[in-house]
């Protein structure tokens, strides 16, 4: 699994794979050597393999280097590239566009997350929520967690969300990507939707004022961690 967000994350991923493959004399600092080892191992492999290049959304970060230069060149395997860019279709023989959730699927996620039954009024309000959130799975999951924790009516949540989204758009700097993009594209609108649901949850942290600020600071700091290294052991002493 290769994080293709940038050249740096891609090469770090290859290093992790080299370690997992028990490369002889493994050295985490030998980035190029680890990359070559993994590619050569896949080229010579006798068993089928799958390599996923995930989040290849900003080719310009690769500074003119083609993503294909990171691909194995032989071997009985397959390569999957995930991206929000239409042009990435040209990299392979087959492509699959992942559409947004159907309304029924979105409702199922929200009802399951909030542990609600299909009462008629709940369904009406729940439908309004998933529509407002653009059928975005992450935003719906966040909304469900918020509603469940507070045992809140769906209709009340929608009012909370609308006010929070307006706050996000009004208070964010004009140069901020979420604000700028959200006014110009469907993708940006989805980004802002997710951000508003996260902000709503962040603003509702429990505790005294200083305790809430400490929690916000900690969560903000966690956003800079490698998600693969952010484990329960970090928090166990506390």
PDB file of C-alpha atoms in Angstrom:
ATOM      1  CA  UNK A   1       0.000   0.000   0.000  1.00  0.00           C
ATOM      2  CA  UNK A   2       1.752   3.153  -1.232  1.00  0.00           C
ATOM      3  CA  UNK A   3       0.729   6.608  -0.070  1.00  0.00           C
ATOM      4  CA  UNK A   4       0.962   8.538  -3.356  1.00  0.00           C
ATOM      5  CA  UNK A   5       0.113  11.921  -1.850  1.00  0.00           C
ATOM      6  CA  UNK A   6       3.662  13.101  -2.600  1.00  0.00           C
ATOM      7  CA  UNK A   7       7.071  11.680  -3.600  1.00  0.00           C
ATOM      8  CA  UNK A   8       8.119  11.729   0.054  1.00  0.00           C
ATOM      9  CA  UNK A   9       5.130   9.744   1.295  1.00  0.00           C
ATOM     10  CA  UNK A  10       5.499   7.293  -1.594  1.00  0.00           C
ATOM     11  CA  UNK A  11       9.151   6.588  -0.846  1.00  0.00           C
ATOM     12  CA  UNK A  12       8.424   6.277   2.869  1.00  0.00           C
ATOM     13  CA  UNK A  13       5.761   3.705   2.013  1.00  0.00           C
ATOM     14  CA  UNK A  14       8.258   1.695  -0.027  1.00  0.00           C
ATOM     15  CA  UNK A  15      10.619   1.763   2.955  1.00  0.00           C
ATOM     16  CA  UNK A  16       7.880   0.369   5.198  1.00  0.00           C
ATOM     17  CA  UNK A  17       7.174  -2.358   2.644  1.00  0.00           C
ATOM     18  CA  UNK A  18      10.883  -3.225   2.450  1.00  0.00           C
ATOM     19  CA  UNK A  19      10.944  -3.610   6.229  1.00  0.00           C
ATOM     20  CA  UNK A  20       7.820  -5.787   6.147  1.00  0.00           C
ATOM     21  CA  UNK A  21       9.466  -7.944   3.463  1.00  0.00           C
ATOM     22  CA  UNK A  22      12.487  -8.463   5.772  1.00  0.00           C
ATOM     23  CA  UNK A  23      14.979  -6.868   3.405  1.00  0.00           C
ATOM     24  CA  UNK A  24      18.515  -8.120   4.276  1.00  0.00           C
ATOM     25  CA  UNK A  25      20.469  -5.404   6.082  1.00  0.00           C
ATOM     26  CA  UNK A  26      17.406  -3.162   6.181  1.00  0.00           C
ATOM     27  CA  UNK A  27      18.219   0.499   6.814  1.00  0.00           C
ATOM     28  CA  UNK A  28      15.324   2.936   7.142  1.00  0.00           C
ATOM     29  CA  UNK A  29      17.580   5.748   5.917  1.00  0.00           C
ATOM     30  CA  UNK A  30      18.382   3.974   2.635  1.00  0.00           C
ATOM     31  CA  UNK A  31      15.288   5.312   0.896  1.00  0.00           C
ATOM     32  CA  UNK A  32      16.416   4.666  -2.687  1.00  0.00           C
ATOM     33  CA  UNK A  33      17.770   1.231  -1.835  1.00  0.00           C
ATOM     34  CA  UNK A  34      14.524   0.222  -0.176  1.00  0.00           C
ATOM     35  CA  UNK A  35      12.556   1.441  -3.186  1.00  0.00           C
ATOM     36  CA  UNK A  36      14.698  -0.581  -5.607  1.00  0.00           C
ATOM     37  CA  UNK A  37      14.507  -3.673  -3.404  1.00  0.00           C
ATOM     38  CA  UNK A  38      10.703  -3.670  -3.344  1.00  0.00           C
ATOM     39  CA  UNK A  39      10.369  -3.093  -7.091  1.00  0.00           C
ATOM     40  CA  UNK A  40      12.860  -5.824  -7.928  1.00  0.00           C
ATOM     41  CA  UNK A  41      11.205  -8.241  -5.511  1.00  0.00           C
ATOM     42  CA  UNK A  42       7.835  -7.664  -7.153  1.00  0.00           C
ATOM     43  CA  UNK A  43       9.332  -7.927 -10.652  1.00  0.00           C
ATOM     44  CA  UNK A  44      10.754 -11.358  -9.786  1.00  0.00           C
ATOM     45  CA  UNK A  45       7.827 -12.606  -7.695  1.00  0.00           C
ATOM     46  CA  UNK A  46       6.188 -15.906  -8.606  1.00  0.00           C
ATOM     47  CA  UNK A  47       2.975 -15.242  -6.667  1.00  0.00           C
ATOM     48  CA  UNK A  48       0.317 -12.715  -7.565  1.00  0.00           C
ATOM     49  CA  UNK A  49       0.504  -9.326  -5.873  1.00  0.00           C
ATOM     50  CA  UNK A  50      -1.451  -6.078  -5.728  1.00  0.00           C
ATOM     51  CA  UNK A  51       0.099  -2.638  -5.223  1.00  0.00           C
ATOM     52  CA  UNK A  52      -2.215   0.264  -4.389  1.00  0.00           C
ATOM     53  CA  UNK A  53      -1.036   3.814  -5.067  1.00  0.00           C
ATOM     54  CA  UNK A  54      -3.452   5.741  -2.893  1.00  0.00           C
ATOM     55  CA  UNK A  55      -4.431   9.442  -2.993  1.00  0.00           C
ATOM     56  CA  UNK A  56      -2.635  10.398  -6.204  1.00  0.00           C
ATOM     57  CA  UNK A  57      -4.433  13.752  -6.348  1.00  0.00           C
ATOM     58  CA  UNK A  58      -1.588  16.235  -6.921  1.00  0.00           C
ATOM     59  CA  UNK A  59       0.770  15.069  -9.703  1.00  0.00           C
ATOM     60  CA  UNK A  60       2.502  18.467  -9.651  1.00  0.00           C
ATOM     61  CA  UNK A  61       4.070  17.568  -6.298  1.00  0.00           C
ATOM     62  CA  UNK A  62       6.108  14.918  -8.108  1.00  0.00           C
ATOM     63  CA  UNK A  63       7.990  17.721  -9.897  1.00  0.00           C
ATOM     64  CA  UNK A  64       7.797  16.312 -13.403  1.00  0.00           C
ATOM     65  CA  UNK A  65       8.418  12.705 -12.393  1.00  0.00           C
ATOM     66  CA  UNK A  66       5.786  10.312 -13.700  1.00  0.00           C
ATOM     67  CA  UNK A  67       3.930   8.134 -11.183  1.00  0.00           C
ATOM     68  CA  UNK A  68       4.598   5.202 -13.530  1.00  0.00           C
ATOM     69  CA  UNK A  69       8.281   5.455 -12.594  1.00  0.00           C
ATOM     70  CA  UNK A  70       7.277   4.059  -9.205  1.00  0.00           C
ATOM     71  CA  UNK A  71       5.449   1.076 -10.712  1.00  0.00           C
ATOM     72  CA  UNK A  72       6.912  -2.445 -10.829  1.00  0.00           C
ATOM     73  CA  UNK A  73       7.729  -3.237 -14.464  1.00  0.00           C
ATOM     74  CA  UNK A  74       7.112  -6.994 -14.453  1.00  0.00           C
ATOM     75  CA  UNK A  75       5.731  -9.785 -12.343  1.00  0.00           C
ATOM     76  CA  UNK A  76       2.321 -11.440 -11.993  1.00  0.00           C
ATOM     77  CA  UNK A  77       0.637  -8.526 -10.259  1.00  0.00           C
ATOM     78  CA  UNK A  78      -1.808  -5.682 -10.590  1.00  0.00           C
ATOM     79  CA  UNK A  79      -1.569  -1.970  -9.852  1.00  0.00           C
ATOM     80  CA  UNK A  80      -4.441   0.124  -8.535  1.00  0.00           C
ATOM     81  CA  UNK A  81      -4.290   3.934  -8.445  1.00  0.00           C
ATOM     82  CA  UNK A  82      -6.862   5.905  -6.462  1.00  0.00           C
ATOM     83  CA  UNK A  83      -7.387   9.559  -7.308  1.00  0.00           C
ATOM     84  CA  UNK A  84      -9.957  12.320  -7.620  1.00  0.00           C
ATOM     85  CA  UNK A  85      -8.484  13.306 -10.989  1.00  0.00           C
ATOM     86  CA  UNK A  86     -10.227  12.271 -14.189  1.00  0.00           C
ATOM     87  CA  UNK A  87      -6.945  12.284 -16.121  1.00  0.00           C
ATOM     88  CA  UNK A  88      -5.614   9.373 -14.043  1.00  0.00           C
ATOM     89  CA  UNK A  89      -7.873   7.063 -16.064  1.00  0.00           C
ATOM     90  CA  UNK A  90      -5.216   7.139 -18.801  1.00  0.00           C
ATOM     91  CA  UNK A  91      -2.699   5.333 -16.582  1.00  0.00           C
ATOM     92  CA  UNK A  92      -4.353   1.935 -16.896  1.00  0.00           C
ATOM     93  CA  UNK A  93      -6.428  -0.342 -19.060  1.00  0.00           C
ATOM     94  CA  UNK A  94      -9.473  -0.234 -16.818  1.00  0.00           C
ATOM     95  CA  UNK A  95     -10.991   2.413 -14.577  1.00  0.00           C
ATOM     96  CA  UNK A  96     -13.852   2.554 -12.131  1.00  0.00           C
ATOM     97  CA  UNK A  97     -15.590   5.718 -10.996  1.00  0.00           C
ATOM     98  CA  UNK A  98     -16.874   5.547  -7.426  1.00  0.00           C
ATOM     99  CA  UNK A  99     -20.106   7.497  -7.274  1.00  0.00           C
ATOM    100  CA  UNK A 100     -21.596   9.181  -4.233  1.00  0.00           C
ATOM    101  CA  UNK A 101     -23.811   7.128  -1.939  1.00  0.00           C
ATOM    102  CA  UNK A 102     -27.362   6.416  -2.942  1.00  0.00           C
ATOM    103  CA  UNK A 103     -29.929   8.013  -0.657  1.00  0.00           C
ATOM    104  CA  UNK A 104     -30.932   4.635   0.787  1.00  0.00           C
ATOM    105  CA  UNK A 105     -27.280   3.804   1.542  1.00  0.00           C
ATOM    106  CA  UNK A 106     -26.710   7.191   3.167  1.00  0.00           C
ATOM    107  CA  UNK A 107     -29.813   6.772   5.323  1.00  0.00           C
ATOM    108  CA  UNK A 108     -28.683   3.312   6.388  1.00  0.00           C
ATOM    109  CA  UNK A 109     -25.331   4.691   7.581  1.00  0.00           C
ATOM    110  CA  UNK A 110     -26.979   7.510   9.532  1.00  0.00           C
ATOM    111  CA  UNK A 111     -29.622   5.315  11.159  1.00  0.00           C
ATOM    112  CA  UNK A 112     -27.115   2.613  12.062  1.00  0.00           C
ATOM    113  CA  UNK A 113     -24.652   5.168  13.472  1.00  0.00           C
ATOM    114  CA  UNK A 114     -27.346   6.823  15.591  1.00  0.00           C
ATOM    115  CA  UNK A 115     -29.060   3.521  16.498  1.00  0.00           C
ATOM    116  CA  UNK A 116     -32.410   4.890  15.408  1.00  0.00           C
ATOM    117  CA  UNK A 117     -35.377   2.975  14.076  1.00  0.00           C
ATOM    118  CA  UNK A 118     -37.168   3.864  10.875  1.00  0.00           C
ATOM    119  CA  UNK A 119     -39.867   6.055  12.404  1.00  0.00           C
ATOM    120  CA  UNK A 120     -41.659   8.158   9.798  1.00  0.00           C
ATOM    121  CA  UNK A 121     -40.629  11.545  11.215  1.00  0.00           C
ATOM    122  CA  UNK A 122     -37.082  10.366  11.794  1.00  0.00           C
ATOM    123  CA  UNK A 123     -36.840   9.224   8.185  1.00  0.00           C
ATOM    124  CA  UNK A 124     -38.011  12.600   6.913  1.00  0.00           C
ATOM    125  CA  UNK A 125     -35.490  14.502   9.027  1.00  0.00           C
ATOM    126  CA  UNK A 126     -32.747  11.938   8.351  1.00  0.00           C
ATOM    127  CA  UNK A 127     -33.317  12.320   4.617  1.00  0.00           C
ATOM    128  CA  UNK A 128     -32.915  16.072   4.964  1.00  0.00           C
ATOM    129  CA  UNK A 129     -29.619  15.560   6.797  1.00  0.00           C
ATOM    130  CA  UNK A 130     -28.039  13.209   4.255  1.00  0.00           C
ATOM    131  CA  UNK A 131     -29.126  15.504   1.427  1.00  0.00           C
ATOM    132  CA  UNK A 132     -27.618  18.500   3.223  1.00  0.00           C
ATOM    133  CA  UNK A 133     -24.382  16.575   3.714  1.00  0.00           C
ATOM    134  CA  UNK A 134     -24.219  15.740   0.024  1.00  0.00           C
ATOM    135  CA  UNK A 135     -24.467  11.971   0.650  1.00  0.00           C
ATOM    136  CA  UNK A 136     -20.844  12.126   1.829  1.00  0.00           C
ATOM    137  CA  UNK A 137     -20.057   9.015   3.893  1.00  0.00           C
ATOM    138  CA  UNK A 138     -17.483  10.606   6.216  1.00  0.00           C
ATOM    139  CA  UNK A 139     -19.690  13.623   6.945  1.00  0.00           C
ATOM    140  CA  UNK A 140     -22.691  11.365   7.617  1.00  0.00           C
ATOM    141  CA  UNK A 141     -20.659   9.183   9.968  1.00  0.00           C
ATOM    142  CA  UNK A 142     -19.443  12.253  11.866  1.00  0.00           C
ATOM    143  CA  UNK A 143     -22.980  13.611  12.078  1.00  0.00           C
ATOM    144  CA  UNK A 144     -24.243  10.271  13.381  1.00  0.00           C
ATOM    145  CA  UNK A 145     -21.616  10.181  16.133  1.00  0.00           C
ATOM    146  CA  UNK A 146     -22.517  13.732  17.170  1.00  0.00           C
ATOM    147  CA  UNK A 147     -26.256  12.956  17.264  1.00  0.00           C
ATOM    148  CA  UNK A 148     -25.793   9.688  19.175  1.00  0.00           C
ATOM    149  CA  UNK A 149     -23.593  11.216  21.856  1.00  0.00           C
ATOM    150  CA  UNK A 150     -26.120  13.980  22.546  1.00  0.00           C
ATOM    151  CA  UNK A 151     -29.277  11.935  21.943  1.00  0.00           C
ATOM    152  CA  UNK A 152     -30.314  14.783  19.689  1.00  0.00           C
ATOM    153  CA  UNK A 153     -33.305  14.970  17.354  1.00  0.00           C
ATOM    154  CA  UNK A 154     -32.380  14.901  13.688  1.00  0.00           C
ATOM    155  CA  UNK A 155     -34.186  18.191  13.111  1.00  0.00           C
ATOM    156  CA  UNK A 156     -32.115  19.922  15.806  1.00  0.00           C
ATOM    157  CA  UNK A 157     -28.851  18.604  14.373  1.00  0.00           C
ATOM    158  CA  UNK A 158     -29.647  20.075  10.972  1.00  0.00           C
ATOM    159  CA  UNK A 159     -30.029  23.516  12.532  1.00  0.00           C
ATOM    160  CA  UNK A 160     -26.701  23.099  14.384  1.00  0.00           C
ATOM    161  CA  UNK A 161     -24.965  22.026  11.190  1.00  0.00           C
ATOM    162  CA  UNK A 162     -26.336  24.874   9.075  1.00  0.00           C
ATOM    163  CA  UNK A 163     -25.130  27.451  11.582  1.00  0.00           C
ATOM    164  CA  UNK A 164     -21.701  25.798  11.841  1.00  0.00           C
ATOM    165  CA  UNK A 165     -21.241  25.636   8.068  1.00  0.00           C
ATOM    166  CA  UNK A 166     -22.129  29.307   7.731  1.00  0.00           C
ATOM    167  CA  UNK A 167     -19.576  30.074  10.437  1.00  0.00           C
ATOM    168  CA  UNK A 168     -16.894  28.113   8.596  1.00  0.00           C
ATOM    169  CA  UNK A 169     -17.527  29.940   5.326  1.00  0.00           C
ATOM    170  CA  UNK A 170     -17.774  33.373   6.943  1.00  0.00           C
ATOM    171  CA  UNK A 171     -14.762  33.160   9.253  1.00  0.00           C
ATOM    172  CA  UNK A 172     -12.244  31.311   7.076  1.00  0.00           C
ATOM    173  CA  UNK A 173      -9.710  33.460   5.150  1.00  0.00           C
ATOM    174  CA  UNK A 174     -10.495  34.050   1.483  1.00  0.00           C
ATOM    175  CA  UNK A 175      -7.264  32.303   0.456  1.00  0.00           C
ATOM    176  CA  UNK A 176      -8.184  29.173   2.417  1.00  0.00           C
ATOM    177  CA  UNK A 177      -8.692  26.238   0.050  1.00  0.00           C
ATOM    178  CA  UNK A 178     -11.886  24.914   1.672  1.00  0.00           C
ATOM    179  CA  UNK A 179     -13.591  28.299   1.304  1.00  0.00           C
ATOM    180  CA  UNK A 180     -12.245  29.073  -2.133  1.00  0.00           C
ATOM    181  CA  UNK A 181     -12.971  25.678  -3.662  1.00  0.00           C
ATOM    182  CA  UNK A 182     -16.348  25.219  -2.011  1.00  0.00           C
ATOM    183  CA  UNK A 183     -17.727  28.165  -3.931  1.00  0.00           C
ATOM    184  CA  UNK A 184     -16.542  26.836  -7.271  1.00  0.00           C
ATOM    185  CA  UNK A 185     -16.903  23.058  -7.344  1.00  0.00           C
ATOM    186  CA  UNK A 186     -18.854  20.080  -6.074  1.00  0.00           C
ATOM    187  CA  UNK A 187     -15.650  18.538  -4.691  1.00  0.00           C
ATOM    188  CA  UNK A 188     -14.939  21.655  -2.686  1.00  0.00           C
ATOM    189  CA  UNK A 189     -18.469  21.694  -1.331  1.00  0.00           C
ATOM    190  CA  UNK A 190     -17.961  18.135  -0.074  1.00  0.00           C
ATOM    191  CA  UNK A 191     -14.718  19.182   1.604  1.00  0.00           C
ATOM    192  CA  UNK A 192     -16.454  22.031   3.390  1.00  0.00           C
ATOM    193  CA  UNK A 193     -19.273  19.689   4.444  1.00  0.00           C
ATOM    194  CA  UNK A 194     -16.818  17.312   6.113  1.00  0.00           C
ATOM    195  CA  UNK A 195     -14.950  20.175   7.739  1.00  0.00           C
ATOM    196  CA  UNK A 196     -18.150  21.669   9.162  1.00  0.00           C
ATOM    197  CA  UNK A 197     -19.193  18.345  10.725  1.00  0.00           C
ATOM    198  CA  UNK A 198     -15.742  17.943  12.283  1.00  0.00           C
ATOM    199  CA  UNK A 199     -15.781  21.518  13.577  1.00  0.00           C
ATOM    200  CA  UNK A 200     -19.186  20.929  15.111  1.00  0.00           C
ATOM    201  CA  UNK A 201     -17.858  17.921  17.012  1.00  0.00           C
ATOM    202  CA  UNK A 202     -14.734  19.813  18.048  1.00  0.00           C
ATOM    203  CA  UNK A 203     -16.762  22.705  19.442  1.00  0.00           C
ATOM    204  CA  UNK A 204     -18.792  20.324  21.600  1.00  0.00           C
ATOM    205  CA  UNK A 205     -15.886  18.831  23.571  1.00  0.00           C
ATOM    206  CA  UNK A 206     -16.728  18.397  27.243  1.00  0.00           C
ATOM    207  CA  UNK A 207     -14.979  19.873  30.294  1.00  0.00           C
ATOM    208  CA  UNK A 208     -14.043  23.275  31.651  1.00  0.00           C
ATOM    209  CA  UNK A 209     -12.834  25.941  29.239  1.00  0.00           C
ATOM    210  CA  UNK A 210      -9.115  25.235  29.724  1.00  0.00           C
ATOM    211  CA  UNK A 211      -9.694  21.490  29.485  1.00  0.00           C
ATOM    212  CA  UNK A 212     -11.583  21.929  26.208  1.00  0.00           C
ATOM    213  CA  UNK A 213      -8.768  24.070  24.818  1.00  0.00           C
ATOM    214  CA  UNK A 214      -6.231  21.429  25.824  1.00  0.00           C
ATOM    215  CA  UNK A 215      -8.283  18.760  24.054  1.00  0.00           C
ATOM    216  CA  UNK A 216      -8.525  20.883  20.896  1.00  0.00           C
ATOM    217  CA  UNK A 217      -4.781  21.485  20.980  1.00  0.00           C
ATOM    218  CA  UNK A 218      -4.081  17.758  21.375  1.00  0.00           C
ATOM    219  CA  UNK A 219      -6.420  16.785  18.540  1.00  0.00           C
ATOM    220  CA  UNK A 220      -4.899  19.447  16.290  1.00  0.00           C
ATOM    221  CA  UNK A 221      -1.428  18.122  17.083  1.00  0.00           C
ATOM    222  CA  UNK A 222      -2.555  14.570  16.299  1.00  0.00           C
ATOM    223  CA  UNK A 223      -3.517  15.710  12.794  1.00  0.00           C
ATOM    224  CA  UNK A 224       0.200  16.022  11.978  1.00  0.00           C
ATOM    225  CA  UNK A 225       1.008  12.444  13.000  1.00  0.00           C
ATOM    226  CA  UNK A 226       1.459   9.578  10.571  1.00  0.00           C
ATOM    227  CA  UNK A 227      -1.847   7.721  10.893  1.00  0.00           C
ATOM    228  CA  UNK A 228       0.014   4.416  10.726  1.00  0.00           C
ATOM    229  CA  UNK A 229       2.026   5.344  13.826  1.00  0.00           C
ATOM    230  CA  UNK A 230      -0.820   6.828  15.873  1.00  0.00           C
ATOM    231  CA  UNK A 231      -1.631   3.920  18.176  1.00  0.00           C
ATOM    232  CA  UNK A 232      -3.303   3.376  21.539  1.00  0.00           C
ATOM    233  CA  UNK A 233       0.093   2.972  23.203  1.00  0.00           C
ATOM    234  CA  UNK A 234       0.713   6.711  22.853  1.00  0.00           C
ATOM    235  CA  UNK A 235      -2.273   7.466  25.071  1.00  0.00           C
ATOM    236  CA  UNK A 236      -2.008   4.505  27.478  1.00  0.00           C
ATOM    237  CA  UNK A 237       0.120   6.344  30.124  1.00  0.00           C
ATOM    238  CA  UNK A 238      -2.542   9.039  30.401  1.00  0.00           C
TER     239      UNK A 238
END
